[in-house]
PDB file of C-alpha atoms in Angstrom:
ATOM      1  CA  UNK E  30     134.703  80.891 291.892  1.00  0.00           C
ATOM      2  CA  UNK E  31     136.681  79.166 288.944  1.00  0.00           C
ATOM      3  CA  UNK E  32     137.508  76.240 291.493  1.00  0.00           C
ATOM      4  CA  UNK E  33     134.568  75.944 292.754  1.00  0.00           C
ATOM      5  CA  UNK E  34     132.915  75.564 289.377  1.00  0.00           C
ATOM      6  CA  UNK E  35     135.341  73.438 288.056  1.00  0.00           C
ATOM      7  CA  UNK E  36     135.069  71.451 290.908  1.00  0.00           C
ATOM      8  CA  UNK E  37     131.311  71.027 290.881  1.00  0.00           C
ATOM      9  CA  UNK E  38     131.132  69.627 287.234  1.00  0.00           C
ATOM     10  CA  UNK E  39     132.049  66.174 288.434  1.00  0.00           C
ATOM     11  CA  UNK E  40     128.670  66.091 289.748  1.00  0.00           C
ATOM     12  CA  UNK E  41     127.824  66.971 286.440  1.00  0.00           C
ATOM     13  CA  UNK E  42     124.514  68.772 288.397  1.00  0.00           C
ATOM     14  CA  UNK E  43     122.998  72.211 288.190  1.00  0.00           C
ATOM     15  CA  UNK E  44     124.373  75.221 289.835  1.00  0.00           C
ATOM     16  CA  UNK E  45     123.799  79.024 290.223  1.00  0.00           C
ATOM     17  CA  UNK E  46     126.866  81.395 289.720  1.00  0.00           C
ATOM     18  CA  UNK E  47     125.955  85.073 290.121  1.00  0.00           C
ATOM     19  CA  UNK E  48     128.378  87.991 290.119  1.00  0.00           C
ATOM     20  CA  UNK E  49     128.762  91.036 288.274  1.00  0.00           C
ATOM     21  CA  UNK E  50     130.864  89.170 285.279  1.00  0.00           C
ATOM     22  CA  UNK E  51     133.057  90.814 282.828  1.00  0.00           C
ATOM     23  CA  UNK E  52     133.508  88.991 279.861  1.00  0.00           C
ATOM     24  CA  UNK E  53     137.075  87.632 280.040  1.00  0.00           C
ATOM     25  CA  UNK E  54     135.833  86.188 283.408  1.00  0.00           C
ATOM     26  CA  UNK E  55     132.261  84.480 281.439  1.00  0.00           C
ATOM     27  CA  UNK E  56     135.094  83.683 278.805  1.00  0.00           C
ATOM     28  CA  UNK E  57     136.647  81.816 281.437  1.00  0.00           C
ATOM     29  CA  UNK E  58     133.789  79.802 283.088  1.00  0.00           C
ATOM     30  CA  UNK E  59     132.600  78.970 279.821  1.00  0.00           C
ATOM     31  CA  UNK E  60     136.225  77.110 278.625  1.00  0.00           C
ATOM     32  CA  UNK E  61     136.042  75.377 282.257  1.00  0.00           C
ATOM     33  CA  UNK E  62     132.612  74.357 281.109  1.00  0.00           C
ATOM     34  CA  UNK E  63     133.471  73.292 277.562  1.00  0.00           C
ATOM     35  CA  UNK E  64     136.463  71.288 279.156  1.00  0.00           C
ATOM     36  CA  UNK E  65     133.689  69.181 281.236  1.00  0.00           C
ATOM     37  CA  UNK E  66     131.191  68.755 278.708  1.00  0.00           C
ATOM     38  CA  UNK E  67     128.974  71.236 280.727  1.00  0.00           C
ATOM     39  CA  UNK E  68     126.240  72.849 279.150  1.00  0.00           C
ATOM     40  CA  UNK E  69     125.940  76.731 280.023  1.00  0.00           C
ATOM     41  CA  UNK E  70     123.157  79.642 280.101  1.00  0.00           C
ATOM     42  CA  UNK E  71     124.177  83.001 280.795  1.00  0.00           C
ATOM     43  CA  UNK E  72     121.935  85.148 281.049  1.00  0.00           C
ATOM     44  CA  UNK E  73     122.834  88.922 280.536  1.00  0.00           C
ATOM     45  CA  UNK E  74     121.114  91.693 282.161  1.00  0.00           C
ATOM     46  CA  UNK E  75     121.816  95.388 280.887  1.00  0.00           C
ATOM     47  CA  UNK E  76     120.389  98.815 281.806  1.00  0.00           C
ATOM     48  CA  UNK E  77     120.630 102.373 280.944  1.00  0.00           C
ATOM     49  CA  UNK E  78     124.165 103.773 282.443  1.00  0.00           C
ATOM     50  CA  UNK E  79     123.209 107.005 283.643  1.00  0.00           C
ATOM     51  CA  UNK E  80     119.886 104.964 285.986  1.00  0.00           C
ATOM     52  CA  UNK E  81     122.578 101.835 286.377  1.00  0.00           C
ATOM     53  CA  UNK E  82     124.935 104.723 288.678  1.00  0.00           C
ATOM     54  CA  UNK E  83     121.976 106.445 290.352  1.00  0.00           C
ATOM     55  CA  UNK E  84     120.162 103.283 291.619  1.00  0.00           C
ATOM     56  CA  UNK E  85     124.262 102.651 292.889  1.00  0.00           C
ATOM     57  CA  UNK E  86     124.990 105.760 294.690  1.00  0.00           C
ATOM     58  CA  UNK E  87     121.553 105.699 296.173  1.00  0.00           C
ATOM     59  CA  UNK E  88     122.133 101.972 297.436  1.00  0.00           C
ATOM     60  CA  UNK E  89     125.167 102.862 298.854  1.00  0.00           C
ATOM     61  CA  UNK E  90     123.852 106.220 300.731  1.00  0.00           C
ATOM     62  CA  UNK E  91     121.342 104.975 301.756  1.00  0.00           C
ATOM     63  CA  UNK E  92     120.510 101.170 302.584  1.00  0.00           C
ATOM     64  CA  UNK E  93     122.575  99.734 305.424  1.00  0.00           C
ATOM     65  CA  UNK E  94     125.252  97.714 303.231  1.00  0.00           C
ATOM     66  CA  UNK E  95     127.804  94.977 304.486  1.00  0.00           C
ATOM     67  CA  UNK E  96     130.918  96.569 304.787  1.00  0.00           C
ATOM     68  CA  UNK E  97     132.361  94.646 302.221  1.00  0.00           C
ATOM     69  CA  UNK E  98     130.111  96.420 299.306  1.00  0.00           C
ATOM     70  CA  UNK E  99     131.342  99.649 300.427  1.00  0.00           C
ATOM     71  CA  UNK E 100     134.961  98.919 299.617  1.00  0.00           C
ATOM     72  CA  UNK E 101     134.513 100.534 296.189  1.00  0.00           C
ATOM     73  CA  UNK E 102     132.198 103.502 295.661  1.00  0.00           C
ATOM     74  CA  UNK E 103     132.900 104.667 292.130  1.00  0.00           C
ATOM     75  CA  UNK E 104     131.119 108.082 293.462  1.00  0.00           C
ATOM     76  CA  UNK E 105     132.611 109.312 289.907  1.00  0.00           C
ATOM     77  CA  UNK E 106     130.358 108.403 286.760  1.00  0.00           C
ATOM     78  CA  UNK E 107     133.374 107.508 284.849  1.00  0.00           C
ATOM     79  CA  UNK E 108     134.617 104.984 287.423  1.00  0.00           C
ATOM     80  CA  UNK E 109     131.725 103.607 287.411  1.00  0.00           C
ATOM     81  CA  UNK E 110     131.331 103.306 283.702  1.00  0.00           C
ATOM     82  CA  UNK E 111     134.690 102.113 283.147  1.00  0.00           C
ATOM     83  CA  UNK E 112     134.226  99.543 285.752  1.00  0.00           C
ATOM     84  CA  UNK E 113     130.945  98.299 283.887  1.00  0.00           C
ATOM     85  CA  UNK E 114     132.462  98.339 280.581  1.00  0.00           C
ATOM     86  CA  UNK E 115     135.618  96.956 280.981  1.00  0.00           C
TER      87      UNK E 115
END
């Protein structure tokens, strides 16, 4: 995704990126941006941890996923947290 950004800021047009970002990986989009004279907004959403791994074990139980969501389950709460946090 770092390429593809840094690519697109030629154009100098807007674009949507949307993952699950940690911040070292916002940290880096952002320098790509400031290196192009690209203005940012990131918006961040959070939610109450315990609900946040619920609403995730119950998506992944229970809706018919693409095989490539399924690759990591973090069926334990502290997985899960420590993925979110980290």
């Amino acid at each position: 995704m770092y390429f593809i950004f840094n690519e697109f800021t030629r154009f100098n047009k807007d674009i949507i990126l949307e993952s699950n970002f940690h911040t070292n990986e916002l940290e880096t989009l952002h320098k790509i941006a400031n290196e192009h004279d690209y203005d940012v907004l990131t918006l961040v959403l959070r939610g109450d941890i315990d609900i946040l791994h619920k609403r995730y074990l119950n998506r992944m139980h229970h809706e018919n996923r693409h095989p490539v969501h399924l690759s990591e389950t973090f069926k334990e709460f502290n997985d899960f947290k420590n993925y979110i946090y980290n």
